[in-house]
Every structure is written in structure tokens, then in C-alpha cells.
């Protein structure tokens, strides 16, 4: 399916899979607790469904995964950063059986392990590229990074394992962005296993957050909520006199958990998790980027807008979203917030403002806008809603996103 249904809206995919299942509208509407009129409007693009809680309910009823309805995974374009080896190369690296146990011979036994300083620089470069939304660079570099990190873990003990855990986290981050959810889960699980062997609570907390994001990407929202609580209990002893990095990791865990709770329509836990994150941000005192978390008061505000949209509170997102100044945060955070704000304006039929926001976001991070389901679905919906010929700006954007 990768790339083949990129020009379909979520509603059109719902209709396609419903017909593929041989299911009348009355049956599907009954299974999801909606009226036939509502479902008909969804399938004909008269109603948008962009809340992942609703999308997951429909996906479950159709016995498909969320990615089938939102058009993931997407095809990563070749560019000067990625070359012509992208996700398949990363898949090969993750599925190398020799990584599973030393009994199977290890990885490239005749290779020299990298020194820790070189590997640390490599990990930093990949995370920095991710925060710059350079997905081609991250995907192209991560297979070699993982191979080097496995060798370093064998040669350098706990310091090497820390870098191995972080390398898996980098892989998880980019794979979730591309919708490669099964591979993201493998990377997150491997990273957590490496972190558990170290005994460093900071690295363990960082990988807890990575696993939470992997659960979110697979639509396992209740499990992500549960993991947030469990991981917070594990990290709690470190919070009495924490470093800035620990506050950032701890607070970021609750931000991921708040998204999971919102996608469960769980307002109580959403508010509780945001409150915990806010407390950590207040103790930190300012925005930072410890362990590439981009954590601080601004990221909490970003998540207040994103969770409001997941809960259907468009008014809150409209009131708060445009006033959040994200300029000091990494590009990835800036653009993610921009897409959420555009989503809110679009929900209120303020399409011109929403389009302007998406165009600005594309200028800053073309790869992120190209691969995020929100931007793709917004543009597709606007194209479908046109009574006549779309504006040159919208038509050109759709072409650049390869939606027309």
C-alpha cells in the first residue's frame, strides 16, 4: 500500500476498506456507534475525522491498523542526505539476527569497534538531524550507526551500551515519523533492553519515552498510558534532587503520556499528565534540549494544544495555539505545533489561514510536512472541498506533497 493510496483522504480509505470487507454502511455505523448519515458524510469528505481516537475505533471495526486509514507508512524520497538506501537498509540493520545474542556470532566480528568519542558524535549528529526534520539523513545514517553501536557495546561495556540504547532511540524516532510502526517497535524494544542492562536511570527514562512513542504509533493508547504511570514510578526516586536532564526526561515522558490519554478520550489522565509535565518544566525553569528532549514550558504548551485537538476541544487550540512562541525550539517541534494549529484553523473553516501556516511550515521542514499524516490529510481535504479549480498555492503544495 506504501505510496499507492497517497491521494486518498481518510474518509475515502474508510469507504475502500468497508467495501473490501463487504460491509454495508449500516453495519459499520452500528459497530462504531455512529449514524449512517455521519458515516456517509465521512466517506464523501463532508466530515473530517482527524482525531486518532475515532480513527482507531473505525480501524478496529474494519480489522485494519490505523496506518491503513491515515496512509502510513509513507515512501521516503531519495535526496542528497539519504542517497538511494533508505528504510529497507534500516530494516535490514534492525533484522540482523546477529544482534539478538552473542551466541549467534555478533555483528561483523572482523570489524574494529569505533572509539566512544566518535560514536557519541555520530549519535549526536543523527539526533540533531532528526530535530532539524532531515529524515533522509537520519534514515541513511542510522544503519551504520547501529552497526557501530553494537560493536561498541561488546567492546566498551556500559558506556557502549548507553550509546547503543540511544542509537535505537534515534531509529525509533524517525521510524515513527515515517509510519513504519512495526520497525519502530523493534527498535524501541531493543533500545529498552540495552538501557536495562546499564543501570543508568537517565538512559532508562529516555528509552521509556521511546517505547511510549512506539506504542502511540501502533495505536496502543491504553498501554501507553499504563507505561507512563509505571515508568514514572520507576523514575520517581530520581526526582527528589534531579539534574536538568532527568527533569527533562521525566517531564517528556508525561508529555507522551498526555497524548496517549487524550487519544483514549481520558480527560482526567490527560490533565494529570500535563500537570506533572508542567511541574517538571517549572522546576527546570526554562526551555532546554537535554538529551534531545526539547523539554520546557513551551513544549508543555505545545502539548496542551495537541491534546486539546485530540479531545475535540478546538476552541482551546484556537485560543492557545497561535500565541505559543516556538521559535527557540528545534525545527521539528516548531513544525509539529504549526501543523496542529493549522488543523485547528481548518476545523473552523479558516482554510486560508491554515494553508498559510502549512506553507510556512513546509519552507522550514519540507520532509516533515511531506511525511506527516496531518499535513497530507489537510491538503487532500482542502482539494476535495474546492468547488472549482484550487488556488495555485494549494495546487502547487499538493503536487509537492505528491498528492496530485
XYZ file of C-alpha atoms in Angstrom, residues 46-389:
344
model
C -18.169 16.252 4.122
C -16.950 15.474 7.641
C -13.284 15.152 8.568
C -12.095 12.565 11.048
C -8.656 13.531 12.243
C -8.938 12.542 15.904
C -6.917 9.355 16.280
C -9.291 8.001 18.924
C -12.081 7.983 16.330
C -9.797 6.704 13.575
C -8.703 3.826 15.803
C -12.342 2.898 16.533
C -13.092 2.751 12.809
C -9.883 0.826 12.102
C -10.738 -1.752 14.782
C -14.219 -2.207 13.306
C -12.717 -2.773 9.846
C -9.970 -5.052 11.243
C -7.204 -2.858 9.853
C -4.488 -0.809 11.529
C -4.537 2.953 11.952
C -1.832 3.310 9.324
C -4.146 1.808 6.718
C -6.578 4.684 7.230
C -4.113 7.569 7.547
C -1.907 6.422 4.678
C 1.178 5.191 6.501
C 3.896 4.212 6.029
C 4.885 6.828 3.506
C 7.546 6.440 0.858
C 10.699 8.300 1.856
C 12.004 10.279 -1.100
C 15.622 9.947 -2.156
C 17.705 13.061 -1.617
C 21.332 14.065 -1.198
C 21.194 13.164 2.509
C 19.609 9.733 2.120
C 21.090 8.522 -1.139
C 19.252 5.553 -2.619
C 19.332 3.420 0.533
C 16.562 4.385 2.945
C 14.081 2.384 5.008
C 14.974 -1.050 3.538
C 18.574 -0.571 4.699
C 17.396 0.365 8.176
C 15.057 -2.626 8.181
C 17.984 -4.900 7.293
C 20.033 -3.451 10.134
C 17.234 -3.992 12.654
C 16.507 -7.506 11.452
C 20.131 -8.684 11.519
C 19.761 -11.831 13.613
C 23.335 -11.489 14.870
C 22.224 -8.585 17.056
C 19.973 -10.864 19.078
C 22.630 -12.733 21.053
C 26.429 -13.146 21.120
C 25.832 -16.881 20.646
C 24.982 -16.168 17.018
C 28.340 -14.662 16.213
C 27.878 -10.956 16.788
C 27.986 -8.345 14.045
C 30.931 -8.224 11.669
C 33.415 -9.851 14.031
C 36.364 -8.742 11.891
C 35.405 -5.054 12.216
C 37.137 -2.732 14.626
C 34.769 -1.165 17.160
C 34.598 2.627 16.962
C 36.014 4.682 19.783
C 33.377 6.095 22.113
C 34.024 9.738 21.236
C 33.465 9.067 17.531
C 30.312 7.091 18.202
C 28.996 9.747 20.567
C 29.457 12.372 17.864
C 27.608 10.126 15.435
C 24.669 9.718 17.819
C 24.548 13.481 18.348
C 24.608 14.185 14.611
C 21.688 11.841 13.991
C 19.563 13.298 16.790
C 20.351 16.841 15.682
C 19.355 15.967 12.113
C 16.123 14.456 13.425
C 15.339 17.663 15.302
C 16.027 19.533 12.063
C 13.480 17.230 10.342
C 16.102 15.837 7.966
C 14.602 12.366 7.760
C 16.677 11.304 4.776
C 19.898 11.998 6.677
C 18.692 10.119 9.774
C 17.457 7.124 7.807
C 20.617 6.982 5.713
C 22.999 7.229 8.667
C 21.243 5.078 11.268
C 22.029 1.603 9.833
C 25.780 2.236 10.115
C 25.278 3.895 13.484
C 23.512 0.792 14.802
C 26.223 -1.489 13.469
C 28.936 0.604 15.136
C 26.952 0.836 18.371
C 26.550 -2.951 18.589
C 30.324 -3.330 18.247
C 30.886 -0.618 20.845
C 28.514 -2.293 23.293
C 30.537 -5.501 23.041
C 33.891 -3.720 23.316
C 33.239 -0.893 25.769
C 30.697 -2.249 28.230
C 28.152 0.078 29.835
C 29.312 3.231 28.008
C 28.919 1.462 24.706
C 25.507 0.119 25.720
C 24.318 3.634 26.563
C 25.158 4.738 23.047
C 23.548 1.596 21.636
C 20.331 2.366 23.519
C 20.342 5.927 22.207
C 21.043 4.707 18.667
C 17.947 2.529 18.850
C 16.022 5.517 20.171
C 17.100 7.567 17.164
C 15.875 4.772 14.892
C 12.556 4.651 16.761
C 12.087 8.401 16.390
C 12.472 8.543 12.623
C 10.561 5.303 12.003
C 7.538 6.570 13.927
C 7.606 9.741 11.826
C 7.576 7.668 8.645
C 4.777 5.414 9.892
C 6.995 2.311 9.963
C 5.378 1.271 13.217
C 6.470 -2.371 13.374
C 10.098 -1.460 12.802
C 9.769 1.359 15.336
C 8.565 -1.144 17.918
C 11.540 -3.434 17.259
C 13.943 -0.510 17.666
C 12.252 0.721 20.844
C 12.232 -2.739 22.409
C 15.915 -3.288 21.578
C 16.780 0.110 22.990
C 14.947 -0.521 26.251
C 16.654 -3.895 26.606
C 20.037 -2.216 26.189
C 19.108 0.509 28.685
C 18.028 -2.031 31.284
C 21.489 -3.615 31.206
C 23.190 -0.352 32.172
C 21.557 0.796 35.383
C 21.614 4.475 34.340
C 18.154 5.863 35.218
C 18.565 8.771 32.794
C 19.078 6.498 29.786
C 16.358 4.147 31.052
C 13.909 7.053 31.316
C 14.775 8.216 27.826
C 14.051 4.754 26.435
C 10.799 4.505 28.408
C 9.700 7.592 26.494
C 10.824 5.987 23.236
C 8.715 2.888 23.906
C 5.746 5.106 24.788
C 6.039 6.814 21.396
C 6.255 3.416 19.695
C 3.061 2.345 21.457
C 1.385 5.569 20.335
C 2.424 4.937 16.743
C 0.850 1.470 16.781
C -2.437 2.757 18.230
C -1.929 1.068 21.598
C -3.069 4.102 23.538
C -4.219 2.463 26.815
C -0.925 0.558 27.018
C 0.968 3.826 26.536
C -0.979 5.391 29.413
C -0.183 2.418 31.628
C 3.510 2.516 30.689
C 3.659 6.224 31.541
C 2.442 5.524 35.063
C 4.718 2.513 35.532
C 7.807 4.255 34.151
C 7.153 7.324 36.296
C 7.083 5.108 39.394
C 10.444 3.612 38.403
C 11.966 7.078 37.903
C 10.356 8.705 40.943
C 13.358 8.174 43.295
C 15.468 10.273 40.896
C 13.170 13.304 41.097
C 13.869 14.486 44.632
C 17.110 16.221 43.591
C 17.145 15.802 39.814
C 19.517 17.103 37.187
C 18.153 19.210 34.346
C 18.453 16.181 32.082
C 16.418 13.994 34.460
C 13.713 16.639 34.806
C 13.564 16.849 31.025
C 13.323 13.091 30.516
C 10.758 12.747 33.296
C 8.634 15.629 32.024
C 8.852 14.423 28.418
C 7.559 11.020 29.494
C 4.418 12.687 30.827
C 4.018 14.687 27.610
C 3.986 11.448 25.609
C 1.570 10.003 28.155
C -0.731 13.009 27.826
C -1.077 12.331 24.097
C -1.872 8.690 24.815
C -4.509 9.661 27.382
C -6.074 12.204 25.014
C -6.293 9.550 22.297
C -8.133 7.387 24.815
C -10.586 10.275 25.419
C -9.316 10.155 29.011
C -9.557 13.761 30.149
C -8.591 13.065 33.757
C -5.271 11.433 32.918
C -4.592 13.964 30.169
C -4.887 16.782 32.687
C -2.911 14.883 35.339
C -0.045 14.069 32.980
C 0.112 17.642 31.673
C 0.185 18.875 35.266
C 3.124 16.578 36.065
C 4.947 17.783 32.957
C 4.252 21.404 33.863
C 5.695 20.855 37.347
C 8.895 19.453 35.820
C 9.059 22.361 33.367
C 8.601 24.860 36.190
C 11.406 23.229 38.173
C 13.619 23.259 35.086
C 12.857 26.964 34.741
C 13.337 27.415 31.007
C 13.296 25.637 27.682
C 16.187 23.265 27.105
C 17.231 20.350 24.977
C 18.725 17.911 27.451
C 19.152 14.509 25.818
C 17.371 15.923 22.731
C 14.038 16.277 24.557
C 13.357 19.947 23.636
C 11.649 19.985 27.019
C 10.492 23.034 28.915
C 7.454 25.277 29.374
C 6.998 25.799 25.629
C 6.847 22.086 24.831
C 4.228 21.684 27.566
C 2.194 24.451 25.908
C 2.565 22.687 22.542
C 1.134 19.527 24.072
C -1.775 21.424 25.622
C -2.777 22.416 22.096
C -2.192 18.937 20.632
C -4.142 17.161 23.390
C -6.965 19.677 23.058
C -7.303 18.776 19.385
C -7.228 15.046 20.153
C -10.038 15.613 22.678
C -12.044 17.668 20.201
C -11.570 20.948 22.100
C -10.964 23.081 19.027
C -11.771 26.320 20.858
C -8.928 25.705 23.307
C -6.495 25.028 20.462
C -7.606 28.177 18.620
C -7.230 30.275 21.770
C -3.821 28.931 22.767
C -2.107 27.672 19.622
C -1.300 30.909 17.728
C 0.105 32.575 20.860
C 2.726 29.893 21.601
C 6.169 31.156 20.586
C 8.129 28.103 19.444
C 10.985 29.967 17.776
C 13.574 28.874 20.356
C 12.761 25.166 19.942
C 14.139 22.726 17.351
C 12.539 22.844 13.901
C 10.741 19.525 14.453
C 8.852 20.962 17.439
C 8.095 24.233 15.654
C 6.594 22.490 12.650
C 4.679 19.902 14.660
C 2.967 22.728 16.539
C 2.330 24.603 13.306
C 0.518 21.604 11.833
C -1.634 21.299 14.942
C -2.522 24.986 14.755
C -3.360 24.644 11.065
C -5.556 21.675 11.932
C -7.457 23.834 14.436
C -7.978 26.676 11.941
C -9.121 24.189 9.299
C -11.671 22.705 11.704
C -13.158 26.194 11.972
C -13.192 26.583 8.170
C -10.441 29.207 8.294
C -8.730 27.473 5.412
C -6.723 30.405 4.116
C -5.034 30.874 7.496
C -4.457 27.144 7.821
C -2.936 26.921 4.339
C -0.626 29.832 5.088
C 0.615 28.061 8.219
C 1.275 24.818 6.344
C 3.124 26.649 3.563
C 5.349 28.345 6.128
C 5.962 25.005 7.848
C 6.915 23.445 4.526
C 9.534 26.131 3.997
C 11.137 25.241 7.329
C 10.849 21.444 7.173
C 9.755 20.045 3.788
C 10.437 16.424 4.747
C 8.369 16.639 7.919
C 5.404 18.231 6.156
C 5.669 15.708 3.319
C 5.528 12.737 5.676
C 3.116 13.799 8.409
C -0.402 12.491 8.027
C -1.912 15.758 9.319
C -0.452 17.899 6.547
C -1.300 15.325 3.882
C -4.883 14.977 5.057
C -5.395 18.713 5.433
C -4.247 19.337 1.874
C -6.320 16.455 0.477
C -9.408 17.681 2.305
C -8.956 21.220 1.016
C -8.540 19.893 -2.528
C -11.733 17.849 -2.264
C -13.700 20.782 -0.869
C -12.887 23.056 -3.797
C -15.960 23.849 -5.899
C -13.800 24.979 -8.771
C -10.144 24.934 -9.579
